[in-house]
Short mmCIF file of C-alpha atoms (C1' of nucleotides) in Angstrom, two decimals:
data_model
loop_
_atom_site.label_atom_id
_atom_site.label_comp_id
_atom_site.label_asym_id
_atom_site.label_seq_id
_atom_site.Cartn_x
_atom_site.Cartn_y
_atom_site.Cartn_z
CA UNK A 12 70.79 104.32 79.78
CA UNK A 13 71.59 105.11 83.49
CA UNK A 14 68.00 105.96 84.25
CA UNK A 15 65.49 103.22 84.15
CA UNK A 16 62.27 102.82 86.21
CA UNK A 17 61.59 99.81 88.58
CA UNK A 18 58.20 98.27 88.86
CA UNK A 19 56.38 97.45 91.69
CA UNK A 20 57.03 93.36 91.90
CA UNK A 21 53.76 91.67 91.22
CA UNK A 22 53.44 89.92 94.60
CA UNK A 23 51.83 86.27 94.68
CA UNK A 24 49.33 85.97 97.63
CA UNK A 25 50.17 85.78 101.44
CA UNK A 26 51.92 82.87 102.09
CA UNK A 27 52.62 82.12 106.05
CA UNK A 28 55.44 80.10 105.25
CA UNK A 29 57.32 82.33 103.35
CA UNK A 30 56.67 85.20 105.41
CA UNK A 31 57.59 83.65 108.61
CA UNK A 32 60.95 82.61 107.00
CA UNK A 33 61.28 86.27 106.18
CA UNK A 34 60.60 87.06 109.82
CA UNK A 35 62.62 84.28 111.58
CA UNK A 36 65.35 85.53 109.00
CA UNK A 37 65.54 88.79 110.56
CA UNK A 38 65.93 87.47 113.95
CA UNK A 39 62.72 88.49 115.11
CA UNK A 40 60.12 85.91 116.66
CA UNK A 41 57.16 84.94 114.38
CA UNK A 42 54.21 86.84 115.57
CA UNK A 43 50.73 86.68 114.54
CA UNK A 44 50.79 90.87 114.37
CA UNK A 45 54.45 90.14 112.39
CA UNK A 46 53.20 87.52 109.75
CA UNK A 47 50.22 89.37 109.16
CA UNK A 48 51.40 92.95 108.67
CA UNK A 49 53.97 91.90 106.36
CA UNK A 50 51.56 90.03 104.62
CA UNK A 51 49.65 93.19 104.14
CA UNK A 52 52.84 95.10 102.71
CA UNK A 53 53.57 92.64 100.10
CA UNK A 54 49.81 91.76 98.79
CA UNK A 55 47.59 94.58 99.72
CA UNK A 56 48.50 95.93 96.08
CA UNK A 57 50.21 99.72 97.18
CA UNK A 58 53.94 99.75 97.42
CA UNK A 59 53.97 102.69 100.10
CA UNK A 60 52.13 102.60 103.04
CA UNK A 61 51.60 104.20 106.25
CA UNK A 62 51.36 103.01 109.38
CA UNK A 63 48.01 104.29 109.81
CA UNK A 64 47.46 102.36 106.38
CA UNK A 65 48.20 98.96 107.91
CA UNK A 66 46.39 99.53 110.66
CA UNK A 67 43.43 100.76 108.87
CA UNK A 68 43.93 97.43 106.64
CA UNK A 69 44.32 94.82 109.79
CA UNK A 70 41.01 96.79 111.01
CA UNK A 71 39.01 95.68 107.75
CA UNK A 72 40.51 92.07 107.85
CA UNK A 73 39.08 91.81 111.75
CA UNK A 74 42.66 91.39 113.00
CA UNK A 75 42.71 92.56 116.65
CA UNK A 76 46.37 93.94 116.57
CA UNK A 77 47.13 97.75 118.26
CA UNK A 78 48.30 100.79 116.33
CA UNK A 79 51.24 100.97 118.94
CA UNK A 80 52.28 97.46 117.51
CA UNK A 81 52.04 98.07 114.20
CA UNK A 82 54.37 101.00 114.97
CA UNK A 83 56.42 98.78 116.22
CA UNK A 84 56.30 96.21 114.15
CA UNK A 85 57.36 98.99 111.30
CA UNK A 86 60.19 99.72 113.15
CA UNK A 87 61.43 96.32 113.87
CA UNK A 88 61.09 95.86 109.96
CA UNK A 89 62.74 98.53 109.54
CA UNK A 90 65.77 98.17 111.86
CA UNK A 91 65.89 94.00 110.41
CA UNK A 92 66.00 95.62 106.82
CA UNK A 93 62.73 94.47 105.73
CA UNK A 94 61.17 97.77 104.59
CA UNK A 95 62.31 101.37 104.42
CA UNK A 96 61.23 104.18 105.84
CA UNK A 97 60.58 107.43 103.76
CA UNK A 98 59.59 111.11 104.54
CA UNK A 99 57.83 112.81 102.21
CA UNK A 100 56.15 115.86 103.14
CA UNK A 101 52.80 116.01 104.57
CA UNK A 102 53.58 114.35 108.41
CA UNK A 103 53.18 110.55 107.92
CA UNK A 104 56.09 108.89 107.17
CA UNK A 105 55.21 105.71 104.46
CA UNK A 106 56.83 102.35 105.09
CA UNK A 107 57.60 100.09 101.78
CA UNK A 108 59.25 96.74 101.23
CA UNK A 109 63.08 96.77 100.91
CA UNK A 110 63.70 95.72 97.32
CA UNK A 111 67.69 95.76 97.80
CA UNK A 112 67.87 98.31 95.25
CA UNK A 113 68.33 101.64 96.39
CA UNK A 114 66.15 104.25 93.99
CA UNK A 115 64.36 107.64 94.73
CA UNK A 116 60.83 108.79 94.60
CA UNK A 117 58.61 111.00 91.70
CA UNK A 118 55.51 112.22 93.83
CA UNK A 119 52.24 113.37 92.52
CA UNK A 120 51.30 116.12 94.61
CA UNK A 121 47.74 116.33 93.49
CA UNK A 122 46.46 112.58 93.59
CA UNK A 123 49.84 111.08 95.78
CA UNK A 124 51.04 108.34 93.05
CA UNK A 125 54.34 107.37 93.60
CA UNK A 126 56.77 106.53 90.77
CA UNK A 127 60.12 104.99 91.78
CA UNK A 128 63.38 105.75 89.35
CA UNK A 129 67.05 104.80 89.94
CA UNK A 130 69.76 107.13 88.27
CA UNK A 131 73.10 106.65 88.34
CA UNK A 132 74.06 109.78 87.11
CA UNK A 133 72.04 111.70 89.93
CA UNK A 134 74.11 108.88 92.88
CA UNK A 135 77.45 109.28 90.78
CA UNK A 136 77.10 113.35 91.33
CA UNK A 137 75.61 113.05 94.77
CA UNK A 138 79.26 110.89 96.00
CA UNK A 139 81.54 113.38 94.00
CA UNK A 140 79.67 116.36 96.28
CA UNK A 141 79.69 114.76 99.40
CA UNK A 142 83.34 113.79 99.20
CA UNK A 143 84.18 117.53 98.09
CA UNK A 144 82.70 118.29 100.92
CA UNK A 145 84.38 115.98 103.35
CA UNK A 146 81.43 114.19 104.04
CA UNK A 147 81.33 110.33 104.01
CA UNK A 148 77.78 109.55 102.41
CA UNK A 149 74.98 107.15 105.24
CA UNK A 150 72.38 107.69 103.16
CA UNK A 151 70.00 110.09 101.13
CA UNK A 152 66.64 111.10 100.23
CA UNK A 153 65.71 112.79 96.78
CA UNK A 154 62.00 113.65 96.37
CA UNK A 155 60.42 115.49 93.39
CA UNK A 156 57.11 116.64 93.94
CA UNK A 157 55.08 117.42 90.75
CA UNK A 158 52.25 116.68 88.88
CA UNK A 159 51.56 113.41 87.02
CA UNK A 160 49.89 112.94 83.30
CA UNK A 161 46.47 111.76 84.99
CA UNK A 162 43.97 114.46 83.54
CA UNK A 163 42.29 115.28 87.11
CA UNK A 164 46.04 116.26 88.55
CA UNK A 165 47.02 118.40 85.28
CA UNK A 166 43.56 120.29 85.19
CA UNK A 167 45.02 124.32 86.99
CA UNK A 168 43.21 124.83 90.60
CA UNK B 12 68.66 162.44 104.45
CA UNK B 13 69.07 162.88 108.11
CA UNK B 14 67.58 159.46 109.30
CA UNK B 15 66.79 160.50 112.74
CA UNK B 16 65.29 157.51 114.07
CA UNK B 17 61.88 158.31 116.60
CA UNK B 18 62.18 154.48 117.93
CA UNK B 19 63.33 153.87 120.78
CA UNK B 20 67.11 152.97 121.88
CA UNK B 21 66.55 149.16 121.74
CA UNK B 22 67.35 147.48 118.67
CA UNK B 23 70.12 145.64 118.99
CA UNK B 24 70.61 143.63 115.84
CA UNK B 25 69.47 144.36 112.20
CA UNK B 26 67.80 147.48 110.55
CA UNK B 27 64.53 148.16 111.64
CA UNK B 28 63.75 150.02 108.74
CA UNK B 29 64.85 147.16 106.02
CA UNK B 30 63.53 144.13 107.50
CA UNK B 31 60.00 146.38 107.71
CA UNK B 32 60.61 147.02 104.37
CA UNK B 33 60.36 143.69 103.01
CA UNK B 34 57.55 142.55 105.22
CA UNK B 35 55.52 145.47 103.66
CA UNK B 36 57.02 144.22 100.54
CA UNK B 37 55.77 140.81 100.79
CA UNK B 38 52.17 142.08 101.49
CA UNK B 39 52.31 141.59 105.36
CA UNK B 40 51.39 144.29 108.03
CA UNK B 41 54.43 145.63 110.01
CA UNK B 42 54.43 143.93 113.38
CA UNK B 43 57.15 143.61 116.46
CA UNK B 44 56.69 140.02 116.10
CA UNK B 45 57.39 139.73 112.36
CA UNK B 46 60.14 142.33 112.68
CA UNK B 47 61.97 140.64 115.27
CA UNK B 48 61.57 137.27 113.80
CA UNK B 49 62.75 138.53 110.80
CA UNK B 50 65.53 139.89 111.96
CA UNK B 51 66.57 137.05 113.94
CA UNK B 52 66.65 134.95 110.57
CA UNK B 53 69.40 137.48 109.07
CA UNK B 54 71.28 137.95 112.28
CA UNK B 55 71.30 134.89 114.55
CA UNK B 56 74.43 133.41 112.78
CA UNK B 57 72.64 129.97 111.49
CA UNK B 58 71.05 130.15 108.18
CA UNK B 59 68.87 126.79 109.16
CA UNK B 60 66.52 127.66 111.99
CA UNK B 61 63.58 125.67 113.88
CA UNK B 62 60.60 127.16 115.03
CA UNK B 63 61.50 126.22 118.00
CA UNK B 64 64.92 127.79 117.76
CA UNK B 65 63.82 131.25 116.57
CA UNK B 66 61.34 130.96 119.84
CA UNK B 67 64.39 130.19 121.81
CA UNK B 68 66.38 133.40 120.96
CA UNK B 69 63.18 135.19 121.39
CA UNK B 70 63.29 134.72 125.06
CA UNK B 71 66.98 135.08 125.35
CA UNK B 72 65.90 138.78 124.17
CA UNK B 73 63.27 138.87 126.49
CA UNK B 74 60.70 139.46 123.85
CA UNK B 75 57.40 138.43 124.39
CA UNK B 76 56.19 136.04 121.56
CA UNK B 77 53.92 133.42 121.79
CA UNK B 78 54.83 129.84 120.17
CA UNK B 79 51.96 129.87 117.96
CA UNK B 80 53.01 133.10 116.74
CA UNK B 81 56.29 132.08 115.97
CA UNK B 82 54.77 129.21 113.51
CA UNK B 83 52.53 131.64 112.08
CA UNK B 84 54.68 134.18 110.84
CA UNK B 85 56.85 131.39 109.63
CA UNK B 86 54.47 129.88 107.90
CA UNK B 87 53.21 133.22 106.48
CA UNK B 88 57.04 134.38 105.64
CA UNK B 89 57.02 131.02 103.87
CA UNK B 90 53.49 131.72 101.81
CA UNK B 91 55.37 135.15 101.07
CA UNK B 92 58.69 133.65 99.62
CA UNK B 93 60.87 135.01 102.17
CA UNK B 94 62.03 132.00 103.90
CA UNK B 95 62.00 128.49 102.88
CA UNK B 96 60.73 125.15 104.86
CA UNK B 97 62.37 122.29 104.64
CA UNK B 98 61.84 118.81 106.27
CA UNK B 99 65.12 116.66 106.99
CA UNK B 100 64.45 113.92 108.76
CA UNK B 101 64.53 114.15 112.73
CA UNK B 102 60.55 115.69 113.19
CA UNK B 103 60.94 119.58 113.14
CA UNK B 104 61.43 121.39 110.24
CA UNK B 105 63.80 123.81 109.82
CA UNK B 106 63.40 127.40 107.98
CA UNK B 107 65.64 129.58 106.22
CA UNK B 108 65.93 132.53 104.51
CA UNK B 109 65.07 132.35 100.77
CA UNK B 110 68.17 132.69 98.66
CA UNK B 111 66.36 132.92 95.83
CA UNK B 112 68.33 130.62 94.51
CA UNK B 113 67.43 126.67 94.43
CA UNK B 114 70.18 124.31 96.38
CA UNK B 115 70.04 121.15 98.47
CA UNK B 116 71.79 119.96 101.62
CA UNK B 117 74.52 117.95 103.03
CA UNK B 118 73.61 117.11 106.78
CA UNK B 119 75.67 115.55 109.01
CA UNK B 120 73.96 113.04 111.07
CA UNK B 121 76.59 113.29 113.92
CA UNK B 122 77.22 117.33 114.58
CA UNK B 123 74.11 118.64 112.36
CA UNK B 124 76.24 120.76 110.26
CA UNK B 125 74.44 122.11 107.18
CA UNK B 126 76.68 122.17 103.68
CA UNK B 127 74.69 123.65 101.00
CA UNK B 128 75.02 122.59 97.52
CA UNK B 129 74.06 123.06 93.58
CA UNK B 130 74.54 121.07 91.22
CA UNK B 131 72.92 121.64 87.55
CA UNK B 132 73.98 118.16 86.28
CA UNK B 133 71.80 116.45 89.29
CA UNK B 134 69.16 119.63 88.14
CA UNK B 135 69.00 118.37 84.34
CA UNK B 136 68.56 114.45 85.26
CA UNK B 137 65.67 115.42 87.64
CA UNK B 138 63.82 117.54 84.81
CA UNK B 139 64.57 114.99 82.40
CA UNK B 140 63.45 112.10 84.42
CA UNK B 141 60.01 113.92 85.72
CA UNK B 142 59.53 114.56 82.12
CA UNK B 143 60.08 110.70 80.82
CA UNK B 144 56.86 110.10 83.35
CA UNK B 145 54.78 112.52 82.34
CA UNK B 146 55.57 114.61 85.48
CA UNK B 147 55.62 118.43 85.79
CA UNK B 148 58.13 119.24 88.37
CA UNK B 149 56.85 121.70 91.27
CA UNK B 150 59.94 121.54 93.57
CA UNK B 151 61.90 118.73 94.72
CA UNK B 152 64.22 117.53 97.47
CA UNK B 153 67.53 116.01 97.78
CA UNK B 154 69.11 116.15 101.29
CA UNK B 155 72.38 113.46 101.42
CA UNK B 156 72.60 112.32 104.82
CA UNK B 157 76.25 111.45 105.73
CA UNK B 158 79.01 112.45 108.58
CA UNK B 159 81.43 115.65 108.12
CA UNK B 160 84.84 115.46 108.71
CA UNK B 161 84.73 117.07 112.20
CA UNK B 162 87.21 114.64 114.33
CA UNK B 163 84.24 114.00 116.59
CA UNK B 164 82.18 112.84 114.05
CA UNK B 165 84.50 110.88 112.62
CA UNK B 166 84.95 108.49 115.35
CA UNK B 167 83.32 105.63 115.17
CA UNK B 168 80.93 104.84 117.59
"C1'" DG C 18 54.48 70.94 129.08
"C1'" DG C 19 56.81 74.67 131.41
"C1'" DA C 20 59.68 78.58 132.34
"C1'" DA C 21 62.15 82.49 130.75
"C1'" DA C 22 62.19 86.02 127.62
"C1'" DA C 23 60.04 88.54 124.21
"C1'" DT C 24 55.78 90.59 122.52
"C1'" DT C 25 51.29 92.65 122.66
"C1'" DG C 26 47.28 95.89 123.62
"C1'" DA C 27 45.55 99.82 125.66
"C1'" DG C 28 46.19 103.85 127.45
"C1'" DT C 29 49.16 107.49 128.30
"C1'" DA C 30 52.93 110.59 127.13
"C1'" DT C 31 55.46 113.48 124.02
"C1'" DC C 32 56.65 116.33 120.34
"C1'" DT C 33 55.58 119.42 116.75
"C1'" DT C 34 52.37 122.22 114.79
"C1'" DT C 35 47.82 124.31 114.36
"C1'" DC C 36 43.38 126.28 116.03
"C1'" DG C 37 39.88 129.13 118.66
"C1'" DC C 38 38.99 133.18 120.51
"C1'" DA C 39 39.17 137.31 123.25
"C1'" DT C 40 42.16 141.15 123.11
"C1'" DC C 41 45.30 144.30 121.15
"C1'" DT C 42 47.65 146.66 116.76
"C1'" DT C 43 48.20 148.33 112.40
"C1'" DG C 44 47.07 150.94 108.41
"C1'" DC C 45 43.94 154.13 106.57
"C1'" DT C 46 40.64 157.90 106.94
"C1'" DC C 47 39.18 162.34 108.31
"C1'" DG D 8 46.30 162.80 115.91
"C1'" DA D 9 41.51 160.15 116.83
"C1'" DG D 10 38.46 156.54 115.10
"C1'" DC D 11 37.75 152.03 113.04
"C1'" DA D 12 37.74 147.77 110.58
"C1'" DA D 13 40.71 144.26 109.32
"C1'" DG D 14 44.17 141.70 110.70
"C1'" DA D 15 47.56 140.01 114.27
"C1'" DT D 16 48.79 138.20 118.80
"C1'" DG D 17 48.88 135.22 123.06
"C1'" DC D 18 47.46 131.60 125.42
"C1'" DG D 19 45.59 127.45 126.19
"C1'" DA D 20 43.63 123.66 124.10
"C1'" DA D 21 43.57 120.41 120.20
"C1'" DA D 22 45.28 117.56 116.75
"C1'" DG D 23 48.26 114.22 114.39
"C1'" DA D 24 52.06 111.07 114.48
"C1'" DT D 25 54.72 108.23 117.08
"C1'" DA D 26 56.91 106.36 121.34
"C1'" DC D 27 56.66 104.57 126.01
"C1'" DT D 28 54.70 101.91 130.29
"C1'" DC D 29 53.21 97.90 132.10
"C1'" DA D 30 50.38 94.04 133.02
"C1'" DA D 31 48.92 90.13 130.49
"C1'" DT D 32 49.82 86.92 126.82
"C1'" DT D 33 52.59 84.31 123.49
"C1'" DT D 34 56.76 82.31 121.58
"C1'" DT D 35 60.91 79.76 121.87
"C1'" DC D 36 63.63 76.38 123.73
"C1'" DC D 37 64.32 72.38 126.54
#
DNA sequence: GGAAAATTGAGTATCTTTCGCATCTTGCTC
DNA sequence: GAGCAAGATGCGAAAGATACTCAATTTTCC
């Protein structure tokens, strides 16, 4: 069965400590603005956020941190391998935790769920074009837009 | 059918007459600016264009189109199915004409060359897996990100 | 506890794309 | 062809997302 579905992990609640570690792994200092945005990507319950999401999240916990920080805090994540960094259409781009495993996305384009899938039938394909092609794979992005089961997406406009 | 033409003398790339064609076609008054932008599309030598790059070659003609226009009759030769949109990664997205035939891309992230590719196994394993959620599939896209085998993108950096 | 280096916040800048609106064209009619 | 209403254009301004500048603050290391 090459294609199976991952599940968001069920995250425990913030824990300093660990997230710090996480941090300090990375090489980057431990921050207030650090500690508590990750905290907010692995227990505010969503697995793909925006930056605007965090912010607006940090703005209903009281926490005094920028937008231009929390950009930059994204990136830094990013950059240390913490989270990835997807495109889908629609302008924002949405920030989620690196779970080691590389998979691509199933997007509701009526009420924005995300599903995540792995196939290795789609990857296996994908490396057998690109080295027809002469091209040595970095990375890719596969997106299906659709609409989910949920009653309110599948009613017709 | 003696096509004497009553324009005047300066057309220098495409055929008036076709590209006005299949603007009327797509239910779109006949304009210069959709004319000429249209026939930039089919003549410039790229099949992947920016706005900003149709703009460019524009004003290398010494035509007199506004920005804002250029987006707008994109976005309207988009609505109309004659060109497609599509959002690699990088900000801008890039148009092209519609094939009428589904395919995805191979971009190099060194040189920016453009492979385009189809593959109906890759085609099946999407359907199937949007079906095994409960999705309906409205489009989807699959861009593989990699570096061509141009000697100067080859080298490491 | 202190100094050097990194980080932050706030505002500004930038890039891409869209909007508002007065003016000009197109497509159709007579 | 001339007249007209609907639609299109140009330009500047606006919007949305994200990056940059820089002074002030915080972290790390000793």
């Amino acid at each position: 069965m090459p294609s199976r579905a991952i599940e968001s992990p069920t995250v425990p609640d913030g824990d300093i400590q660990l997230e710090s570690q996480q941090i300090k792994q990375a090489g980057l200092k431990v921050t207030a603005p650090r500690v508590k945005i990750l905290s907010i990507l692995e227990n505010c319950g969503k697995r793909h956020l925006s930056a605007e999401d965090v912010y607006k999240e940090l703005l209903s916990q009281q926490e005094e941190i920028g937008l231009a920080t929390v950009y930059r805090v994204l990136t830094q994540f990013e950059s240390a391998g913490l989270v990835c960094r997807r495109h889908f259409e629609g302008g924002q781009s949405v920030f989620e935790l690196n779970s080691g495993e590389h998979h691509d996305h199933l997007v509701c384009v009526k009420c924005g769920k995300i599903v995540e899938f792995a196939d290795s039938i789609i990857e296996e394909r994908q490396a057998r074009i690109a080295a027809e092609n002469g091209f040595e794979i970095e990375e890719h992005s596969l997106v299906i837009y659709g609409v989910c089961s949920e009653s309110g997406c599948q009613k017709k406009a």
